[in-house]
PDB file of C-alpha atoms in Angstrom:
ATOM      1  CA  MET A  18     -22.282  -6.400  14.891  1.00  0.00           C
ATOM      2  CA  SER A  19     -19.855  -3.572  15.492  1.00  0.00           C
ATOM      3  CA  ILE A  20     -19.702   0.199  15.407  1.00  0.00           C
ATOM      4  CA  VAL A  21     -16.874   0.978  12.996  1.00  0.00           C
ATOM      5  CA  VAL A  22     -15.065   4.316  13.021  1.00  0.00           C
ATOM      6  CA  THR A  23     -12.677   5.189  10.197  1.00  0.00           C
ATOM      7  CA  GLY A  24      -9.883   7.665  10.806  1.00  0.00           C
ATOM      8  CA  ALA A  25     -10.055   6.656  14.441  1.00  0.00           C
ATOM      9  CA  THR A  26      -6.713   8.169  15.456  1.00  0.00           C
ATOM     10  CA  GLY A  27      -7.498  11.552  13.919  1.00  0.00           C
ATOM     11  CA  HIS A  28      -8.656  14.522  15.988  1.00  0.00           C
ATOM     12  CA  LEU A  29     -12.371  13.866  15.459  1.00  0.00           C
ATOM     13  CA  GLY A  30     -12.078  10.078  15.368  1.00  0.00           C
ATOM     14  CA  ARG A  31     -10.450   9.918  18.785  1.00  0.00           C
ATOM     15  CA  HIS A  32     -13.232  12.014  20.284  1.00  0.00           C
ATOM     16  CA  VAL A  33     -15.798   9.654  18.749  1.00  0.00           C
ATOM     17  CA  VAL A  34     -14.127   6.492  20.049  1.00  0.00           C
ATOM     18  CA  GLU A  35     -13.641   7.981  23.518  1.00  0.00           C
ATOM     19  CA  GLN A  36     -17.314   8.923  23.711  1.00  0.00           C
ATOM     20  CA  LEU A  37     -18.443   5.560  22.329  1.00  0.00           C
ATOM     21  CA  LEU A  38     -16.519   3.878  25.146  1.00  0.00           C
ATOM     22  CA  GLU A  39     -18.812   5.694  27.575  1.00  0.00           C
ATOM     23  CA  LYS A  40     -21.899   4.260  25.846  1.00  0.00           C
ATOM     24  CA  VAL A  41     -21.145   0.743  24.596  1.00  0.00           C
ATOM     25  CA  PRO A  42     -18.800  -2.133  25.512  1.00  0.00           C
ATOM     26  CA  ALA A  43     -15.335  -1.749  23.998  1.00  0.00           C
ATOM     27  CA  GLU A  44     -15.621  -5.044  22.111  1.00  0.00           C
ATOM     28  CA  GLN A  45     -18.459  -3.554  20.063  1.00  0.00           C
ATOM     29  CA  ILE A  46     -16.185  -0.828  18.697  1.00  0.00           C
ATOM     30  CA  THR A  47     -13.863  -1.227  15.721  1.00  0.00           C
ATOM     31  CA  ALA A  48     -11.296   1.521  15.169  1.00  0.00           C
ATOM     32  CA  VAL A  49     -10.004   1.695  11.605  1.00  0.00           C
ATOM     33  CA  VAL A  50      -6.416   2.944  11.602  1.00  0.00           C
ATOM     34  CA  ARG A  51      -3.432   3.083   9.299  1.00  0.00           C
ATOM     35  CA  ASP A  52      -0.894   2.683  12.097  1.00  0.00           C
ATOM     36  CA  GLU A  53      -1.676   0.275  14.928  1.00  0.00           C
ATOM     37  CA  LYS A  54       0.950   1.893  17.162  1.00  0.00           C
ATOM     38  CA  LYS A  55      -1.020   5.148  17.244  1.00  0.00           C
ATOM     39  CA  ALA A  56      -4.025   3.248  18.595  1.00  0.00           C
ATOM     40  CA  ALA A  57      -2.257   1.039  21.112  1.00  0.00           C
ATOM     41  CA  ASP A  58      -4.028   2.824  23.958  1.00  0.00           C
ATOM     42  CA  LEU A  59      -7.418   2.051  22.418  1.00  0.00           C
ATOM     43  CA  ALA A  60      -6.510  -1.612  21.913  1.00  0.00           C
ATOM     44  CA  ALA A  61      -5.442  -1.776  25.566  1.00  0.00           C
ATOM     45  CA  ARG A  62      -8.969  -0.691  26.510  1.00  0.00           C
ATOM     46  CA  GLY A  63     -10.522  -3.510  24.478  1.00  0.00           C
ATOM     47  CA  VAL A  64     -11.278  -1.700  21.226  1.00  0.00           C
ATOM     48  CA  ARG A  65     -10.825  -3.858  18.141  1.00  0.00           C
ATOM     49  CA  LEU A  66      -8.336  -2.434  15.665  1.00  0.00           C
ATOM     50  CA  ALA A  67      -8.578  -2.865  11.897  1.00  0.00           C
ATOM     51  CA  VAL A  68      -5.680  -1.700   9.758  1.00  0.00           C
ATOM     52  CA  ALA A  69      -6.852  -0.176   6.497  1.00  0.00           C
ATOM     53  CA  ASP A  70      -5.978   2.675   4.161  1.00  0.00           C
ATOM     54  CA  TYR A  71      -8.313   4.681   1.922  1.00  0.00           C
ATOM     55  CA  ASN A  72      -5.620   4.407  -0.767  1.00  0.00           C
ATOM     56  CA  ALA A  73      -5.570   0.593  -0.649  1.00  0.00           C
ATOM     57  CA  PRO A  74      -9.087  -0.678  -1.502  1.00  0.00           C
ATOM     58  CA  GLU A  75      -8.203  -4.301  -0.781  1.00  0.00           C
ATOM     59  CA  THR A  76      -7.663  -3.461   2.894  1.00  0.00           C
ATOM     60  CA  PHE A  77     -11.397  -2.798   3.228  1.00  0.00           C
ATOM     61  CA  ASP A  78     -12.513  -6.010   1.481  1.00  0.00           C
ATOM     62  CA  THR A  79     -13.350  -7.964   4.647  1.00  0.00           C
ATOM     63  CA  LEU A  80     -13.365  -5.171   7.192  1.00  0.00           C
ATOM     64  CA  PHE A  81     -17.139  -4.668   7.517  1.00  0.00           C
ATOM     65  CA  ALA A  82     -19.812  -7.180   8.498  1.00  0.00           C
ATOM     66  CA  ALA A  83     -23.555  -7.281   7.920  1.00  0.00           C
ATOM     67  CA  GLY A  84     -25.335  -5.144  10.476  1.00  0.00           C
ATOM     68  CA  ASP A  85     -22.366  -2.905  11.260  1.00  0.00           C
ATOM     69  CA  LYS A  86     -22.889   0.812  11.784  1.00  0.00           C
ATOM     70  CA  VAL A  87     -20.082   2.741  10.115  1.00  0.00           C
ATOM     71  CA  LEU A  88     -18.824   6.276  10.594  1.00  0.00           C
ATOM     72  CA  LEU A  89     -16.891   7.408   7.533  1.00  0.00           C
ATOM     73  CA  ILE A  90     -14.813  10.384   8.652  1.00  0.00           C
ATOM     74  CA  SER A  91     -13.819  12.344   5.585  1.00  0.00           C
ATOM     75  CA  GLY A  92     -10.156  12.105   4.632  1.00  0.00           C
ATOM     76  CA  ASN A  93      -7.822  15.074   4.839  1.00  0.00           C
ATOM     77  CA  GLU A  94      -5.598  14.316   1.842  1.00  0.00           C
ATOM     78  CA  PHE A  95      -6.936  17.118  -0.330  1.00  0.00           C
ATOM     79  CA  ALA A  96      -4.549  16.386  -3.195  1.00  0.00           C
ATOM     80  CA  ASN A  97      -5.246  12.649  -3.273  1.00  0.00           C
ATOM     81  CA  ASP A  98      -8.772  12.368  -4.749  1.00  0.00           C
ATOM     82  CA  ARG A  99     -10.799  12.215  -1.560  1.00  0.00           C
ATOM     83  CA  VAL A 100     -13.950  11.188  -3.426  1.00  0.00           C
ATOM     84  CA  ARG A 101     -12.200   8.073  -4.721  1.00  0.00           C
ATOM     85  CA  GLN A 102     -10.968   7.321  -1.202  1.00  0.00           C
ATOM     86  CA  HIS A 103     -14.438   7.689   0.276  1.00  0.00           C
ATOM     87  CA  THR A 104     -15.942   5.584  -2.513  1.00  0.00           C
ATOM     88  CA  VAL A 105     -13.651   2.695  -1.506  1.00  0.00           C
ATOM     89  CA  VAL A 106     -15.260   2.677   1.936  1.00  0.00           C
ATOM     90  CA  ILE A 107     -18.804   3.092   0.634  1.00  0.00           C
ATOM     91  CA  GLU A 108     -18.449   0.225  -1.838  1.00  0.00           C
ATOM     92  CA  ALA A 109     -16.985  -2.084   0.805  1.00  0.00           C
ATOM     93  CA  ALA A 110     -19.796  -1.174   3.207  1.00  0.00           C
ATOM     94  CA  LYS A 111     -22.406  -1.885   0.543  1.00  0.00           C
ATOM     95  CA  ALA A 112     -20.855  -5.254  -0.295  1.00  0.00           C
ATOM     96  CA  ALA A 113     -20.948  -6.215   3.387  1.00  0.00           C
ATOM     97  CA  GLY A 114     -24.544  -5.097   3.914  1.00  0.00           C
ATOM     98  CA  VAL A 115     -23.933  -2.675   6.755  1.00  0.00           C
ATOM     99  CA  ALA A 116     -26.949  -1.314   8.618  1.00  0.00           C
ATOM    100  CA  LEU A 117     -25.939   2.350   8.412  1.00  0.00           C
ATOM    101  CA  LEU A 118     -23.162   4.493   7.006  1.00  0.00           C
ATOM    102  CA  ALA A 119     -22.793   7.972   8.497  1.00  0.00           C
ATOM    103  CA  TYR A 120     -20.555  10.442   6.687  1.00  0.00           C
ATOM    104  CA  THR A 121     -18.990  13.628   8.049  1.00  0.00           C
ATOM    105  CA  SER A 122     -19.767  16.155   5.348  1.00  0.00           C
ATOM    106  CA  ALA A 123     -19.924  19.968   5.146  1.00  0.00           C
ATOM    107  CA  PRO A 124     -22.868  22.340   5.586  1.00  0.00           C
ATOM    108  CA  GLY A 125     -25.260  22.361   2.667  1.00  0.00           C
ATOM    109  CA  THR A 126     -24.939  26.138   2.487  1.00  0.00           C
ATOM    110  CA  LEU A 127     -21.167  26.054   1.940  1.00  0.00           C
ATOM    111  CA  LYS A 128     -20.285  26.741  -1.709  1.00  0.00           C
ATOM    112  CA  ALA A 129     -16.509  27.016  -1.340  1.00  0.00           C
ATOM    113  CA  THR A 130     -14.228  24.605  -3.203  1.00  0.00           C
ATOM    114  CA  LEU A 131     -13.651  22.830   0.119  1.00  0.00           C
ATOM    115  CA  ALA A 132     -17.214  21.508  -0.072  1.00  0.00           C
ATOM    116  CA  ASP A 133     -16.912  20.018  -3.569  1.00  0.00           C
ATOM    117  CA  ASP A 134     -15.498  16.666  -2.423  1.00  0.00           C
ATOM    118  CA  HIS A 135     -18.207  16.421   0.226  1.00  0.00           C
ATOM    119  CA  ARG A 136     -21.026  17.030  -2.251  1.00  0.00           C
ATOM    120  CA  ALA A 137     -19.542  14.458  -4.625  1.00  0.00           C
ATOM    121  CA  THR A 138     -19.184  11.897  -1.813  1.00  0.00           C
ATOM    122  CA  GLU A 139     -22.784  12.476  -0.773  1.00  0.00           C
ATOM    123  CA  LYS A 140     -23.891  11.662  -4.330  1.00  0.00           C
ATOM    124  CA  VAL A 141     -21.903   8.412  -4.276  1.00  0.00           C
ATOM    125  CA  LEU A 142     -23.391   7.468  -0.918  1.00  0.00           C
ATOM    126  CA  LEU A 143     -26.982   8.208  -1.927  1.00  0.00           C
ATOM    127  CA  ALA A 144     -26.538   6.328  -5.212  1.00  0.00           C
ATOM    128  CA  SER A 145     -25.222   3.274  -3.324  1.00  0.00           C
ATOM    129  CA  GLY A 146     -28.614   2.557  -1.779  1.00  0.00           C
ATOM    130  CA  LEU A 147     -27.052   2.148   1.678  1.00  0.00           C
ATOM    131  CA  PRO A 148     -28.978   3.433   4.693  1.00  0.00           C
ATOM    132  CA  TYR A 149     -27.143   6.667   5.362  1.00  0.00           C
ATOM    133  CA  THR A 150     -26.842   9.638   7.680  1.00  0.00           C
ATOM    134  CA  LEU A 151     -25.240  12.849   6.468  1.00  0.00           C
ATOM    135  CA  LEU A 152     -23.547  14.660   9.326  1.00  0.00           C
ATOM    136  CA  ARG A 153     -22.932  18.031   7.725  1.00  0.00           C
ATOM    137  CA  ASN A 154     -20.416  19.347  10.219  1.00  0.00           C
ATOM    138  CA  GLY A 155     -19.876  23.071  10.434  1.00  0.00           C
ATOM    139  CA  TRP A 156     -16.610  24.727  11.412  1.00  0.00           C
ATOM    140  CA  TYR A 157     -14.689  23.627  14.502  1.00  0.00           C
ATOM    141  CA  HIS A 158     -13.614  26.044  17.247  1.00  0.00           C
ATOM    142  CA  GLU A 159     -10.263  24.275  17.078  1.00  0.00           C
ATOM    143  CA  ASN A 160      -9.705  25.459  13.495  1.00  0.00           C
ATOM    144  CA  TYR A 161      -8.848  28.743  15.166  1.00  0.00           C
ATOM    145  CA  THR A 162      -8.005  28.036  18.810  1.00  0.00           C
ATOM    146  CA  GLU A 163      -5.290  25.535  17.873  1.00  0.00           C
ATOM    147  CA  GLN A 164      -3.565  28.186  15.725  1.00  0.00           C
ATOM    148  CA  LEU A 165      -3.013  30.875  18.344  1.00  0.00           C
ATOM    149  CA  ALA A 166       0.788  31.226  18.227  1.00  0.00           C
ATOM    150  CA  PRO A 167       0.972  33.601  15.228  1.00  0.00           C
ATOM    151  CA  VAL A 168      -2.128  35.457  16.422  1.00  0.00           C
ATOM    152  CA  LEU A 169      -0.563  36.172  19.795  1.00  0.00           C
ATOM    153  CA  GLU A 170       2.820  36.939  18.248  1.00  0.00           C
ATOM    154  CA  HIS A 171       1.400  39.607  15.948  1.00  0.00           C
ATOM    155  CA  GLY A 172      -1.516  40.705  18.112  1.00  0.00           C
ATOM    156  CA  ALA A 173      -3.957  40.190  15.279  1.00  0.00           C
ATOM    157  CA  VAL A 174      -6.562  37.780  13.947  1.00  0.00           C
ATOM    158  CA  VAL A 175      -6.162  37.773  10.173  1.00  0.00           C
ATOM    159  CA  ALA A 176      -8.948  36.581   7.868  1.00  0.00           C
ATOM    160  CA  ALA A 177     -10.577  37.400   4.551  1.00  0.00           C
ATOM    161  CA  ALA A 178     -14.074  36.976   5.980  1.00  0.00           C
ATOM    162  CA  GLY A 179     -15.171  40.598   6.266  1.00  0.00           C
ATOM    163  CA  GLU A 180     -17.981  40.914   8.793  1.00  0.00           C
ATOM    164  CA  GLY A 181     -19.175  37.343   8.216  1.00  0.00           C
ATOM    165  CA  ARG A 182     -20.163  35.091  11.073  1.00  0.00           C
ATOM    166  CA  VAL A 183     -19.341  31.460  11.907  1.00  0.00           C
ATOM    167  CA  SER A 184     -21.512  28.928  13.775  1.00  0.00           C
ATOM    168  CA  SER A 185     -18.604  26.889  15.060  1.00  0.00           C
ATOM    169  CA  ALA A 186     -18.669  24.250  17.790  1.00  0.00           C
ATOM    170  CA  ALA A 187     -16.137  22.038  19.545  1.00  0.00           C
ATOM    171  CA  ARG A 188     -14.878  18.818  17.971  1.00  0.00           C
ATOM    172  CA  ALA A 189     -16.273  17.037  21.001  1.00  0.00           C
ATOM    173  CA  ASP A 190     -19.737  18.400  20.140  1.00  0.00           C
ATOM    174  CA  TYR A 191     -19.615  17.028  16.603  1.00  0.00           C
ATOM    175  CA  ALA A 192     -18.269  13.727  17.956  1.00  0.00           C
ATOM    176  CA  ALA A 193     -21.208  13.565  20.362  1.00  0.00           C
ATOM    177  CA  ALA A 194     -23.602  13.994  17.434  1.00  0.00           C
ATOM    178  CA  ALA A 195     -21.935  11.122  15.587  1.00  0.00           C
ATOM    179  CA  VAL A 196     -22.143   8.947  18.698  1.00  0.00           C
ATOM    180  CA  ALA A 197     -25.834   9.775  19.101  1.00  0.00           C
ATOM    181  CA  VAL A 198     -26.464   8.582  15.542  1.00  0.00           C
ATOM    182  CA  LEU A 199     -24.312   5.459  15.863  1.00  0.00           C
ATOM    183  CA  THR A 200     -25.880   4.357  19.142  1.00  0.00           C
ATOM    184  CA  GLY A 201     -29.430   5.575  18.559  1.00  0.00           C
ATOM    185  CA  GLU A 202     -32.343   4.670  16.320  1.00  0.00           C
ATOM    186  CA  GLY A 203     -34.287   6.420  13.588  1.00  0.00           C
ATOM    187  CA  HIS A 204     -31.381   8.219  11.915  1.00  0.00           C
ATOM    188  CA  GLU A 205     -31.505   6.297   8.629  1.00  0.00           C
ATOM    189  CA  ASN A 206     -31.630   8.417   5.478  1.00  0.00           C
ATOM    190  CA  ARG A 207     -31.465  11.660   7.457  1.00  0.00           C
ATOM    191  CA  THR A 208     -29.404  14.786   6.856  1.00  0.00           C
ATOM    192  CA  TYR A 209     -28.314  16.893   9.818  1.00  0.00           C
ATOM    193  CA  GLU A 210     -27.010  20.440   9.398  1.00  0.00           C
ATOM    194  CA  LEU A 211     -24.675  20.821  12.352  1.00  0.00           C
ATOM    195  CA  GLY A 212     -23.305  24.000  13.874  1.00  0.00           C
ATOM    196  CA  GLY A 213     -22.887  25.858  17.135  1.00  0.00           C
ATOM    197  CA  ASP A 214     -25.768  27.573  18.885  1.00  0.00           C
ATOM    198  CA  GLU A 215     -24.178  31.039  18.628  1.00  0.00           C
ATOM    199  CA  ALA A 216     -22.593  32.509  15.510  1.00  0.00           C
ATOM    200  CA  TRP A 217     -19.668  34.902  16.008  1.00  0.00           C
ATOM    201  CA  SER A 218     -17.725  37.404  13.928  1.00  0.00           C
ATOM    202  CA  PHE A 219     -13.951  37.661  13.726  1.00  0.00           C
ATOM    203  CA  ALA A 220     -14.066  40.997  15.516  1.00  0.00           C
ATOM    204  CA  GLU A 221     -15.877  39.235  18.373  1.00  0.00           C
ATOM    205  CA  TYR A 222     -13.326  36.413  18.283  1.00  0.00           C
ATOM    206  CA  ALA A 223     -10.501  38.971  18.542  1.00  0.00           C
ATOM    207  CA  ALA A 224     -12.286  40.518  21.518  1.00  0.00           C
ATOM    208  CA  GLU A 225     -12.504  37.115  23.227  1.00  0.00           C
ATOM    209  CA  LEU A 226      -8.788  36.583  22.664  1.00  0.00           C
ATOM    210  CA  SER A 227      -8.070  40.057  24.019  1.00  0.00           C
ATOM    211  CA  ARG A 228      -9.915  39.242  27.238  1.00  0.00           C
ATOM    212  CA  ALA A 229      -8.102  35.933  27.623  1.00  0.00           C
ATOM    213  CA  ALA A 230      -4.674  37.384  26.790  1.00  0.00           C
ATOM    214  CA  GLY A 231      -5.075  40.530  28.852  1.00  0.00           C
ATOM    215  CA  ARG A 232      -3.982  42.689  25.931  1.00  0.00           C
ATOM    216  CA  GLU A 233      -5.477  43.931  22.696  1.00  0.00           C
ATOM    217  CA  ILE A 234      -5.830  41.514  19.807  1.00  0.00           C
ATOM    218  CA  VAL A 235      -7.239  43.204  16.708  1.00  0.00           C
ATOM    219  CA  TYR A 236      -9.056  41.798  13.703  1.00  0.00           C
ATOM    220  CA  ASN A 237      -7.181  42.483  10.479  1.00  0.00           C
ATOM    221  CA  ALA A 238      -9.462  41.915   7.476  1.00  0.00           C
ATOM    222  CA  VAL A 239      -7.508  41.111   4.311  1.00  0.00           C
ATOM    223  CA  THR A 240      -8.267  39.937   0.783  1.00  0.00           C
ATOM    224  CA  GLU A 241      -8.529  36.276  -0.182  1.00  0.00           C
ATOM    225  CA  GLU A 242      -5.295  36.570  -2.154  1.00  0.00           C
ATOM    226  CA  VAL A 243      -3.408  38.004   0.806  1.00  0.00           C
ATOM    227  CA  MET A 244      -4.822  35.278   3.056  1.00  0.00           C
ATOM    228  CA  ALA A 245      -3.663  32.575   0.646  1.00  0.00           C
ATOM    229  CA  GLY A 246      -0.200  34.120   0.625  1.00  0.00           C
ATOM    230  CA  ILE A 247      -0.071  34.112   4.413  1.00  0.00           C
ATOM    231  CA  LEU A 248      -0.958  30.413   4.465  1.00  0.00           C
ATOM    232  CA  VAL A 249       1.712  29.628   1.878  1.00  0.00           C
ATOM    233  CA  GLY A 250       4.191  31.567   4.003  1.00  0.00           C
ATOM    234  CA  ALA A 251       3.180  29.381   6.939  1.00  0.00           C
ATOM    235  CA  GLY A 252       4.217  26.313   4.954  1.00  0.00           C
ATOM    236  CA  LEU A 253       1.022  25.113   3.274  1.00  0.00           C
ATOM    237  CA  PRO A 254       1.166  23.986  -0.376  1.00  0.00           C
ATOM    238  CA  GLU A 255      -0.323  26.589  -2.723  1.00  0.00           C
ATOM    239  CA  PRO A 256      -3.340  24.459  -3.795  1.00  0.00           C
ATOM    240  CA  LEU A 257      -4.317  23.739  -0.176  1.00  0.00           C
ATOM    241  CA  ALA A 258      -3.734  27.373   0.832  1.00  0.00           C
ATOM    242  CA  ALA A 259      -6.075  28.473  -1.962  1.00  0.00           C
ATOM    243  CA  ILE A 260      -8.775  26.021  -0.827  1.00  0.00           C
ATOM    244  CA  LEU A 261      -8.594  27.140   2.802  1.00  0.00           C
ATOM    245  CA  ALA A 262      -8.416  30.835   1.983  1.00  0.00           C
ATOM    246  CA  GLY A 263     -11.405  30.318  -0.297  1.00  0.00           C
ATOM    247  CA  VAL A 264     -13.569  29.482   2.711  1.00  0.00           C
ATOM    248  CA  ASP A 265     -13.276  33.032   4.071  1.00  0.00           C
ATOM    249  CA  PRO A 266     -15.313  34.686   1.274  1.00  0.00           C
ATOM    250  CA  SER A 267     -17.967  32.038   1.907  1.00  0.00           C
ATOM    251  CA  ILE A 268     -17.981  33.093   5.544  1.00  0.00           C
ATOM    252  CA  SER A 269     -18.426  36.700   4.483  1.00  0.00           C
ATOM    253  CA  ARG A 270     -21.537  35.606   2.565  1.00  0.00           C
ATOM    254  CA  GLY A 271     -22.981  33.796   5.583  1.00  0.00           C
ATOM    255  CA  GLU A 272     -22.382  30.266   4.287  1.00  0.00           C
ATOM    256  CA  LEU A 273     -21.029  28.989   7.614  1.00  0.00           C
ATOM    257  CA  VAL A 274     -23.943  30.236   9.672  1.00  0.00           C
ATOM    258  CA  VAL A 275     -25.870  27.079  10.622  1.00  0.00           C
ATOM    259  CA  ASP A 276     -29.045  27.855  12.543  1.00  0.00           C
ATOM    260  CA  SER A 277     -30.885  24.535  12.269  1.00  0.00           C
ATOM    261  CA  GLY A 278     -30.397  23.629  15.939  1.00  0.00           C
ATOM    262  CA  ASP A 279     -29.670  20.037  14.835  1.00  0.00           C
ATOM    263  CA  LEU A 280     -26.409  19.769  16.770  1.00  0.00           C
ATOM    264  CA  SER A 281     -27.738  20.740  20.192  1.00  0.00           C
ATOM    265  CA  ARG A 282     -30.826  18.577  19.635  1.00  0.00           C
ATOM    266  CA  LEU A 283     -28.747  15.518  18.733  1.00  0.00           C
ATOM    267  CA  ILE A 284     -26.405  15.874  21.698  1.00  0.00           C
ATOM    268  CA  GLY A 285     -29.128  16.872  24.148  1.00  0.00           C
ATOM    269  CA  ARG A 286     -27.352  19.945  25.478  1.00  0.00           C
ATOM    270  CA  PRO A 287     -26.161  23.376  24.353  1.00  0.00           C
ATOM    271  CA  THR A 288     -23.059  23.391  22.162  1.00  0.00           C
ATOM    272  CA  THR A 289     -19.723  24.484  23.629  1.00  0.00           C
ATOM    273  CA  PRO A 290     -19.468  28.290  23.472  1.00  0.00           C
ATOM    274  CA  LEU A 291     -16.498  29.948  21.790  1.00  0.00           C
ATOM    275  CA  THR A 292     -15.591  31.623  25.084  1.00  0.00           C
ATOM    276  CA  GLN A 293     -15.045  28.228  26.708  1.00  0.00           C
ATOM    277  CA  ALA A 294     -12.906  27.024  23.796  1.00  0.00           C
ATOM    278  CA  VAL A 295     -10.729  30.129  24.008  1.00  0.00           C
ATOM    279  CA  GLU A 296     -10.288  29.717  27.767  1.00  0.00           C
ATOM    280  CA  ALA A 297      -9.311  26.083  27.306  1.00  0.00           C
ATOM    281  CA  ALA A 298      -6.776  26.997  24.615  1.00  0.00           C
ATOM    282  CA  PHE A 299      -5.054  29.477  26.924  1.00  0.00           C
ATOM    283  CA  LYS A 300      -4.835  26.855  29.680  1.00  0.00           C
ATOM    284  CA  ASP A 301      -3.122  24.299  27.435  1.00  0.00           C
TER     285      ASP A 301
END
């Protein structure tokens, strides 16, 4: 029996594996990767590596074993039929008879196009009959704090979110929730709506950046179309820019406010505050 983490060298996957290593012996962890070289450090610590690709179904044929607990981290290839990719993993897990498949989804309140693949994957997973856990992850602090260069250059946070608020949390918080499910009991056929303890507005985010930077950072509210254009100008393909910009109007409608308390309950502590994430970003 193993705990299997797909996308193990991604931002979230690495957090999950690192935290699993604090809870279970390394030999009980299988990291699914596309490039072994990127996971050489994990292999050196005793983690089993399995090379597989969502786009190559045959690579998952013998990857899982009966009794495994699997974390399916959603793919990030938006233009490559993510539902088909996720279905490859779900079908292989069902054929192997895994004990649990946890999937990193999106908040149930989110109606933006970004959530469509998640809702479709959830349907596939529920129809499979596998014991499941839906980890409906809210927004990450890092979605913003890792993109500070243009903000600091122009002295402005730009978004099409109006006065909407976001219940974001740190990647490490969401990873801790996944680890709690993978190493705990009683999470079968449960749905968790996950978000930070405190929701914030973009004006408040700009104020936090101003404090950290020691100079004024303003919030510049723009239209969805302008936001999409800015993202295209930053190098994103137009379809992806439209999907990401389309999240902002959802924020303005309150769709990324998650007040269930599920995340802090699962991890047994308060979620990481935005202030701490901003301070950490300025130290890096």
